[in-house]
PDB file of C-alpha atoms in Angstrom:
ATOM      1  CA  MET A   1      -6.141  19.733  13.357  1.00  0.00           C
ATOM      2  CA  ALA A   2      -9.440  20.521  11.638  1.00  0.00           C
ATOM      3  CA  ILE A   3     -10.389  19.140   8.228  1.00  0.00           C
ATOM      4  CA  ASN A   4     -10.775  21.665   5.412  1.00  0.00           C
ATOM      5  CA  PRO A   5     -13.863  20.570   3.436  1.00  0.00           C
ATOM      6  CA  ASP A   6     -12.728  22.608   0.415  1.00  0.00           C
ATOM      7  CA  HIS A   7      -9.886  20.137  -0.116  1.00  0.00           C
ATOM      8  CA  PHE A   8     -12.290  17.237  -0.686  1.00  0.00           C
ATOM      9  CA  TYR A   9     -14.523  16.229  -3.550  1.00  0.00           C
ATOM     10  CA  ASP A  10     -17.094  13.449  -3.982  1.00  0.00           C
ATOM     11  CA  LYS A  11     -16.087  10.818  -6.512  1.00  0.00           C
ATOM     12  CA  ASN A  12     -18.805   8.752  -8.167  1.00  0.00           C
ATOM     13  CA  TYR A  13     -18.440   4.977  -8.139  1.00  0.00           C
ATOM     14  CA  THR A  14     -20.354   1.959  -9.353  1.00  0.00           C
ATOM     15  CA  CYS A  15     -19.777  -1.173  -7.288  1.00  0.00           C
ATOM     16  CA  LEU A  16     -17.939  -3.821  -9.292  1.00  0.00           C
ATOM     17  CA  HIS A  17     -19.950  -6.510  -7.535  1.00  0.00           C
ATOM     18  CA  CYS A  18     -23.551  -5.338  -7.123  1.00  0.00           C
ATOM     19  CA  ASP A  19     -23.634  -2.282  -9.472  1.00  0.00           C
ATOM     20  CA  THR A  20     -24.788   0.049  -6.684  1.00  0.00           C
ATOM     21  CA  ALA A  21     -24.002   3.712  -7.442  1.00  0.00           C
ATOM     22  CA  PHE A  22     -22.406   5.621  -4.555  1.00  0.00           C
ATOM     23  CA  THR A  23     -19.999   8.454  -3.783  1.00  0.00           C
ATOM     24  CA  SER A  24     -16.877   8.526  -1.647  1.00  0.00           C
ATOM     25  CA  LYS A  25     -14.664  11.408  -0.528  1.00  0.00           C
ATOM     26  CA  ARG A  26     -11.299  11.984  -2.188  1.00  0.00           C
ATOM     27  CA  ILE A  27      -8.596  14.585  -1.551  1.00  0.00           C
ATOM     28  CA  ARG A  28      -8.070  17.155  -4.295  1.00  0.00           C
ATOM     29  CA  SER A  29      -4.695  16.671  -5.973  1.00  0.00           C
ATOM     30  CA  GLY A  30      -2.155  19.267  -4.846  1.00  0.00           C
ATOM     31  CA  SER A  31      -4.439  20.649  -2.141  1.00  0.00           C
ATOM     32  CA  GLN A  32      -1.652  20.371   0.415  1.00  0.00           C
ATOM     33  CA  ALA A  33       2.098  19.847   0.299  1.00  0.00           C
ATOM     34  CA  SER A  34       3.843  16.859   1.827  1.00  0.00           C
ATOM     35  CA  VAL A  35       6.215  17.529   4.726  1.00  0.00           C
ATOM     36  CA  LYS A  36       8.402  14.396   4.601  1.00  0.00           C
ATOM     37  CA  ARG A  37       8.702  10.931   3.115  1.00  0.00           C
ATOM     38  CA  ASP A  38      10.120   7.757   4.620  1.00  0.00           C
ATOM     39  CA  ALA A  39      12.487   5.489   2.719  1.00  0.00           C
ATOM     40  CA  ASP A  40       9.618   3.107   1.859  1.00  0.00           C
ATOM     41  CA  PHE A  41       7.727   6.004   0.207  1.00  0.00           C
ATOM     42  CA  CYS A  42       5.351   6.614   3.144  1.00  0.00           C
ATOM     43  CA  THR A  43       4.374  10.286   2.802  1.00  0.00           C
ATOM     44  CA  TYR A  44       3.418  12.640   5.636  1.00  0.00           C
ATOM     45  CA  PHE A  45       1.304  15.783   5.386  1.00  0.00           C
ATOM     46  CA  LYS A  46       0.959  18.717   7.746  1.00  0.00           C
ATOM     47  CA  ASN A  47      -2.601  17.617   8.506  1.00  0.00           C
ATOM     48  CA  GLN A  48      -2.445  13.822   8.597  1.00  0.00           C
ATOM     49  CA  ARG A  49      -6.246  13.609   8.776  1.00  0.00           C
ATOM     50  CA  MET A  50      -6.146  14.799   5.165  1.00  0.00           C
ATOM     51  CA  ASN A  51      -3.501  12.352   3.975  1.00  0.00           C
ATOM     52  CA  PRO A  52      -4.804  11.090   0.598  1.00  0.00           C
ATOM     53  CA  ILE A  53      -4.170   7.440   1.468  1.00  0.00           C
ATOM     54  CA  LEU A  54      -7.033   7.580   3.971  1.00  0.00           C
ATOM     55  CA  TYR A  55      -9.399   7.899   0.995  1.00  0.00           C
ATOM     56  CA  THR A  56      -7.874   5.536  -1.571  1.00  0.00           C
ATOM     57  CA  VAL A  57     -10.359   2.709  -0.937  1.00  0.00           C
ATOM     58  CA  ALA A  58     -14.008   2.903  -1.990  1.00  0.00           C
ATOM     59  CA  VAL A  59     -16.441   0.735  -0.017  1.00  0.00           C
ATOM     60  CA  CYS A  60     -19.837  -0.145  -1.434  1.00  0.00           C
ATOM     61  CA  PRO A  61     -22.354   0.707   1.313  1.00  0.00           C
ATOM     62  CA  ALA A  62     -24.812  -1.908   0.010  1.00  0.00           C
ATOM     63  CA  CYS A  63     -22.669  -5.069  -0.173  1.00  0.00           C
ATOM     64  CA  GLY A  64     -19.345  -4.187   1.488  1.00  0.00           C
ATOM     65  CA  PHE A  65     -17.166  -4.886  -1.555  1.00  0.00           C
ATOM     66  CA  ALA A  66     -14.139  -2.586  -1.264  1.00  0.00           C
ATOM     67  CA  PHE A  67     -11.821  -1.645  -4.115  1.00  0.00           C
ATOM     68  CA  THR A  68      -9.342   0.915  -5.440  1.00  0.00           C
ATOM     69  CA  ASP A  69      -8.847   2.435  -8.885  1.00  0.00           C
ATOM     70  CA  GLN A  70      -6.166  -0.233  -9.530  1.00  0.00           C
ATOM     71  CA  PHE A  71      -8.554  -3.198  -9.215  1.00  0.00           C
ATOM     72  CA  ASP A  72      -9.301  -5.180 -12.369  1.00  0.00           C
ATOM     73  CA  LYS A  73     -12.782  -4.096 -13.463  1.00  0.00           C
ATOM     74  CA  THR A  74     -13.794  -7.545 -14.716  1.00  0.00           C
ATOM     75  CA  MET A  75     -15.973  -9.626 -12.408  1.00  0.00           C
ATOM     76  CA  THR A  76     -16.766 -13.200 -13.424  1.00  0.00           C
ATOM     77  CA  PRO A  77     -19.994 -14.929 -12.314  1.00  0.00           C
ATOM     78  CA  LEU A  78     -17.932 -17.248 -10.072  1.00  0.00           C
ATOM     79  CA  VAL A  79     -16.223 -14.306  -8.357  1.00  0.00           C
ATOM     80  CA  LYS A  80     -19.576 -12.556  -7.870  1.00  0.00           C
ATOM     81  CA  LYS A  81     -20.930 -15.743  -6.295  1.00  0.00           C
ATOM     82  CA  LEU A  82     -17.942 -15.987  -3.932  1.00  0.00           C
ATOM     83  CA  ILE A  83     -18.230 -12.331  -2.902  1.00  0.00           C
ATOM     84  CA  ALA A  84     -21.964 -12.745  -2.304  1.00  0.00           C
ATOM     85  CA  GLU A  85     -21.321 -15.772  -0.085  1.00  0.00           C
ATOM     86  CA  LYS A  86     -18.201 -14.644   1.772  1.00  0.00           C
ATOM     87  CA  LEU A  87     -18.756 -10.896   2.094  1.00  0.00           C
ATOM     88  CA  ALA A  88     -22.118  -9.477   1.017  1.00  0.00           C
ATOM     89  CA  SER A  89     -24.201 -12.032   2.939  1.00  0.00           C
ATOM     90  CA  LYS A  90     -22.440 -11.040   6.172  1.00  0.00           C
ATOM     91  CA  TRP A  91     -22.411  -7.283   5.524  1.00  0.00           C
ATOM     92  CA  THR A  92     -24.354  -4.800   7.638  1.00  0.00           C
ATOM     93  CA  PRO A  93     -24.926  -1.706   5.440  1.00  0.00           C
ATOM     94  CA  LYS A  94     -22.482   1.034   6.429  1.00  0.00           C
ATOM     95  CA  ASP A  95     -21.280   4.173   4.667  1.00  0.00           C
ATOM     96  CA  TYR A  96     -17.543   4.903   4.569  1.00  0.00           C
ATOM     97  CA  GLY A  97     -17.979   7.606   1.941  1.00  0.00           C
ATOM     98  CA  SER A  98     -17.507  10.612   4.227  1.00  0.00           C
ATOM     99  CA  HIS A  99     -14.528  11.903   6.242  1.00  0.00           C
ATOM    100  CA  ARG A 100     -12.453   9.118   7.797  1.00  0.00           C
ATOM    101  CA  SER A 101     -10.321   8.656  10.862  1.00  0.00           C
ATOM    102  CA  MET A 102      -7.084   6.632  10.648  1.00  0.00           C
ATOM    103  CA  GLU A 103      -8.893   3.711  12.269  1.00  0.00           C
ATOM    104  CA  GLU A 104     -11.769   3.877   9.769  1.00  0.00           C
ATOM    105  CA  ALA A 105      -9.283   4.017   6.902  1.00  0.00           C
ATOM    106  CA  ILE A 106      -7.626   0.845   8.217  1.00  0.00           C
ATOM    107  CA  VAL A 107     -11.033  -0.881   8.184  1.00  0.00           C
ATOM    108  CA  THR A 108     -11.548   0.119   4.535  1.00  0.00           C
ATOM    109  CA  TYR A 109      -8.134  -1.269   3.574  1.00  0.00           C
ATOM    110  CA  LYS A 110      -8.794  -4.554   5.377  1.00  0.00           C
ATOM    111  CA  LEU A 111     -12.098  -4.816   3.519  1.00  0.00           C
ATOM    112  CA  ALA A 112     -10.225  -4.148   0.260  1.00  0.00           C
ATOM    113  CA  ILE A 113      -7.640  -6.817   1.118  1.00  0.00           C
ATOM    114  CA  TYR A 114     -10.426  -9.324   1.787  1.00  0.00           C
ATOM    115  CA  SER A 115     -12.233  -8.304  -1.394  1.00  0.00           C
ATOM    116  CA  ALA A 116      -9.017  -8.517  -3.447  1.00  0.00           C
ATOM    117  CA  SER A 117      -8.232 -11.946  -2.014  1.00  0.00           C
ATOM    118  CA  ILE A 118     -11.666 -13.315  -2.910  1.00  0.00           C
ATOM    119  CA  LYS A 119     -11.507 -11.726  -6.367  1.00  0.00           C
ATOM    120  CA  GLY A 120      -7.999 -12.987  -7.073  1.00  0.00           C
ATOM    121  CA  GLU A 121      -6.377  -9.602  -7.684  1.00  0.00           C
ATOM    122  CA  ALA A 122      -2.695  -9.442  -8.621  1.00  0.00           C
ATOM    123  CA  HIS A 123       0.061  -9.713  -6.028  1.00  0.00           C
ATOM    124  CA  SER A 124       1.024  -6.083  -6.713  1.00  0.00           C
ATOM    125  CA  ILE A 125      -2.467  -4.919  -5.734  1.00  0.00           C
ATOM    126  CA  LEU A 126      -2.425  -6.847  -2.451  1.00  0.00           C
ATOM    127  CA  ALA A 127       1.120  -5.664  -1.739  1.00  0.00           C
ATOM    128  CA  GLY A 128       0.114  -2.025  -2.084  1.00  0.00           C
ATOM    129  CA  LEU A 129      -2.890  -2.488   0.193  1.00  0.00           C
ATOM    130  CA  TYR A 130      -0.844  -4.233   2.893  1.00  0.00           C
ATOM    131  CA  LEU A 131       1.838  -1.534   2.696  1.00  0.00           C
ATOM    132  CA  ARG A 132      -0.649   1.288   3.162  1.00  0.00           C
ATOM    133  CA  VAL A 133      -2.160  -0.435   6.202  1.00  0.00           C
ATOM    134  CA  ALA A 134       1.367  -0.618   7.623  1.00  0.00           C
ATOM    135  CA  TRP A 135       1.781   3.119   7.024  1.00  0.00           C
ATOM    136  CA  LEU A 136      -1.491   3.894   8.782  1.00  0.00           C
ATOM    137  CA  TYR A 137      -0.352   1.861  11.792  1.00  0.00           C
ATOM    138  CA  ARG A 138       2.949   3.788  11.651  1.00  0.00           C
ATOM    139  CA  PHE A 139       1.024   7.051  11.867  1.00  0.00           C
ATOM    140  CA  LEU A 140      -0.770   5.614  14.922  1.00  0.00           C
ATOM    141  CA  GLU A 141       2.586   4.471  16.389  1.00  0.00           C
ATOM    142  CA  LYS A 142       1.434   0.844  16.597  1.00  0.00           C
ATOM    143  CA  GLU A 143       4.760  -0.792  15.754  1.00  0.00           C
ATOM    144  CA  THR A 144       3.723  -4.440  16.174  1.00  0.00           C
ATOM    145  CA  GLU A 145       0.848  -4.087  13.717  1.00  0.00           C
ATOM    146  CA  GLU A 146       2.977  -1.986  11.378  1.00  0.00           C
ATOM    147  CA  LYS A 147       5.640  -4.699  11.153  1.00  0.00           C
ATOM    148  CA  ARG A 148       3.020  -7.404  10.702  1.00  0.00           C
ATOM    149  CA  PHE A 149       1.624  -5.644   7.652  1.00  0.00           C
ATOM    150  CA  LEU A 150       5.089  -4.768   6.325  1.00  0.00           C
ATOM    151  CA  SER A 151       5.850  -8.492   6.414  1.00  0.00           C
ATOM    152  CA  LEU A 152       2.632  -9.287   4.535  1.00  0.00           C
ATOM    153  CA  ALA A 153       3.427  -6.536   2.008  1.00  0.00           C
ATOM    154  CA  VAL A 154       6.957  -7.727   1.277  1.00  0.00           C
ATOM    155  CA  THR A 155       5.747 -11.302   0.745  1.00  0.00           C
ATOM    156  CA  GLU A 156       3.319 -10.045  -1.890  1.00  0.00           C
ATOM    157  CA  TYR A 157       5.930  -7.758  -3.479  1.00  0.00           C
ATOM    158  CA  GLU A 158       8.295 -10.729  -3.819  1.00  0.00           C
ATOM    159  CA  GLN A 159       5.531 -12.685  -5.550  1.00  0.00           C
ATOM    160  CA  SER A 160       4.772  -9.657  -7.723  1.00  0.00           C
ATOM    161  CA  TYR A 161       8.442  -9.494  -8.720  1.00  0.00           C
ATOM    162  CA  ILE A 162       8.553 -13.221  -9.505  1.00  0.00           C
ATOM    163  CA  HIS A 163       5.395 -13.048 -11.635  1.00  0.00           C
ATOM    164  CA  THR A 164       6.139  -9.498 -12.964  1.00  0.00           C
ATOM    165  CA  ASP A 165       2.523  -8.478 -12.431  1.00  0.00           C
ATOM    166  CA  TYR A 166       3.675  -5.070 -11.144  1.00  0.00           C
ATOM    167  CA  VAL A 167       4.380  -4.110 -14.771  1.00  0.00           C
ATOM    168  CA  LYS A 168       0.714  -3.946 -15.793  1.00  0.00           C
ATOM    169  CA  ASP A 169      -0.832  -3.088 -12.427  1.00  0.00           C
ATOM    170  CA  ASP A 170       1.266  -0.124 -11.304  1.00  0.00           C
ATOM    171  CA  LYS A 171       2.666   2.272 -13.891  1.00  0.00           C
ATOM    172  CA  GLU A 172       4.988   3.816 -11.265  1.00  0.00           C
ATOM    173  CA  MET A 173       6.505   0.500 -10.152  1.00  0.00           C
ATOM    174  CA  SER A 174       9.533  -0.269 -12.349  1.00  0.00           C
ATOM    175  CA  GLU A 175      11.744  -3.312 -11.803  1.00  0.00           C
ATOM    176  CA  VAL A 176      14.469  -1.340 -10.027  1.00  0.00           C
ATOM    177  CA  ARG A 177      11.891   0.338  -7.816  1.00  0.00           C
ATOM    178  CA  VAL A 178      10.258  -2.934  -6.762  1.00  0.00           C
ATOM    179  CA  LEU A 179      13.702  -4.424  -5.988  1.00  0.00           C
ATOM    180  CA  TYR A 180      14.541  -1.385  -3.875  1.00  0.00           C
ATOM    181  CA  LEU A 181      11.200  -1.473  -2.060  1.00  0.00           C
ATOM    182  CA  ILE A 182      11.511  -5.175  -1.252  1.00  0.00           C
ATOM    183  CA  GLY A 183      14.959  -4.443   0.175  1.00  0.00           C
ATOM    184  CA  GLU A 184      13.669  -1.576   2.308  1.00  0.00           C
ATOM    185  CA  LEU A 185      10.735  -3.571   3.660  1.00  0.00           C
ATOM    186  CA  MET A 186      13.069  -6.466   4.471  1.00  0.00           C
ATOM    187  CA  ARG A 187      15.291  -4.026   6.362  1.00  0.00           C
ATOM    188  CA  ARG A 188      12.360  -2.684   8.344  1.00  0.00           C
ATOM    189  CA  ILE A 189      11.318  -6.143   9.522  1.00  0.00           C
ATOM    190  CA  GLY A 190      14.883  -7.091  10.431  1.00  0.00           C
ATOM    191  CA  LYS A 191      15.643  -9.476   7.562  1.00  0.00           C
ATOM    192  CA  TYR A 192      19.003  -7.874   6.860  1.00  0.00           C
ATOM    193  CA  ASP A 193      20.514 -10.582   4.644  1.00  0.00           C
ATOM    194  CA  GLN A 194      17.545 -10.461   2.259  1.00  0.00           C
ATOM    195  CA  ALA A 195      17.532  -6.648   2.375  1.00  0.00           C
ATOM    196  CA  ILE A 196      21.187  -6.457   1.342  1.00  0.00           C
ATOM    197  CA  ARG A 197      20.568  -8.943  -1.475  1.00  0.00           C
ATOM    198  CA  TYR A 198      17.711  -6.897  -2.927  1.00  0.00           C
ATOM    199  CA  PHE A 199      19.519  -3.566  -2.530  1.00  0.00           C
ATOM    200  CA  THR A 200      22.483  -5.102  -4.387  1.00  0.00           C
ATOM    201  CA  LYS A 201      20.160  -6.187  -7.211  1.00  0.00           C
ATOM    202  CA  ALA A 202      18.729  -2.662  -7.394  1.00  0.00           C
ATOM    203  CA  VAL A 203      22.161  -1.011  -7.529  1.00  0.00           C
ATOM    204  CA  ALA A 204      23.125  -3.376 -10.365  1.00  0.00           C
ATOM    205  CA  PHE A 205      20.635  -1.430 -12.519  1.00  0.00           C
ATOM    206  CA  LYS A 206      22.796   1.722 -12.369  1.00  0.00           C
ATOM    207  CA  GLU A 207      23.770   1.486 -16.065  1.00  0.00           C
ATOM    208  CA  ARG A 208      20.300   0.411 -17.208  1.00  0.00           C
ATOM    209  CA  THR A 209      17.920   2.927 -15.641  1.00  0.00           C
ATOM    210  CA  ILE A 210      17.247   6.648 -15.588  1.00  0.00           C
ATOM    211  CA  GLU A 211      15.958   6.318 -12.007  1.00  0.00           C
ATOM    212  CA  THR A 212      19.206   7.526 -10.463  1.00  0.00           C
ATOM    213  CA  GLY A 213      17.386   8.629  -7.315  1.00  0.00           C
ATOM    214  CA  ILE A 214      16.339   5.037  -6.606  1.00  0.00           C
ATOM    215  CA  ILE A 215      19.908   3.822  -7.210  1.00  0.00           C
ATOM    216  CA  ASN A 216      21.228   6.386  -4.716  1.00  0.00           C
ATOM    217  CA  MET A 217      18.560   5.420  -2.179  1.00  0.00           C
ATOM    218  CA  ALA A 218      19.459   1.743  -2.612  1.00  0.00           C
ATOM    219  CA  ARG A 219      23.132   2.534  -1.945  1.00  0.00           C
ATOM    220  CA  ASP A 220      22.260   4.560   1.167  1.00  0.00           C
ATOM    221  CA  GLN A 221      19.917   1.913   2.546  1.00  0.00           C
ATOM    222  CA  TRP A 222      22.444  -0.850   1.770  1.00  0.00           C
ATOM    223  CA  SER A 223      24.962   0.994   3.973  1.00  0.00           C
ATOM    224  CA  LEU A 224      22.356   1.575   6.696  1.00  0.00           C
ATOM    225  CA  THR A 225      21.369  -2.092   6.622  1.00  0.00           C
ATOM    226  CA  ARG A 226      25.011  -3.143   7.051  1.00  0.00           C
ATOM    227  CA  GLU A 227      25.309  -0.895  10.091  1.00  0.00           C
ATOM    228  CA  GLU A 228      22.052  -2.158  11.587  1.00  0.00           C
ATOM    229  CA  TYR A 229      23.138  -5.743  11.037  1.00  0.00           C
ATOM    230  CA  LYS A 230      26.476  -5.117  12.775  1.00  0.00           C
ATOM    231  CA  SER A 231      24.745  -3.457  15.741  1.00  0.00           C
ATOM    232  CA  THR A 232      22.456  -6.451  16.223  1.00  0.00           C
ATOM    233  CA  HIS A 233      25.123  -9.104  15.528  1.00  0.00           C
ATOM    234  CA  PRO A 234      28.215  -8.012  17.483  1.00  0.00           C
ATOM    235  CA  ALA A 235      31.382  -9.930  16.718  1.00  0.00           C
TER     236      ALA A 235
END
């Protein structure tokens, strides 16, 4: 399906590492309606080539540092030195600021994961990056890679929950939502016992949250997990 250029705009960025000014394509908000959403919040659009997650990451064409709007804007001299040594010195200038394929989007996310790891970004930031790579592999029907990145994502979400860094790094990620998401990711990688435990924790919020939709989803996925466990562990 063809890309509609009217649904894009150029966003201006300044690299957090080397201060290079550059632009990168973004999808206009509300330019197309979603057609479905998976239980782990993966959203599908009629034209998947214009799925906004393909354009979430900005990549500096000069040094290769990749980041999202959620990255901490501070950059200490030590971090700049590490990025220069581990990333910029090995970077061949390349521009990811135009229209992207799924495969190119995956490259930008992997660059962002590497950049975030060097910079020491919060667990919640890494978790979100890993999860979106998993979704992109899902779109490409590459199940092995999808599950690998789901596993990496859920490890980071567990650490985010333990350290409660999701509170300041993602305004949409409440405690009940992160518990539910950990449960769903555990279910998808076949860790049914852990999934049930996290879904149970989420449901326990039923009297303490206005997010009734998440509570209902947790109940539904708890039941589904029980059925999946029984089908893979016959008596």
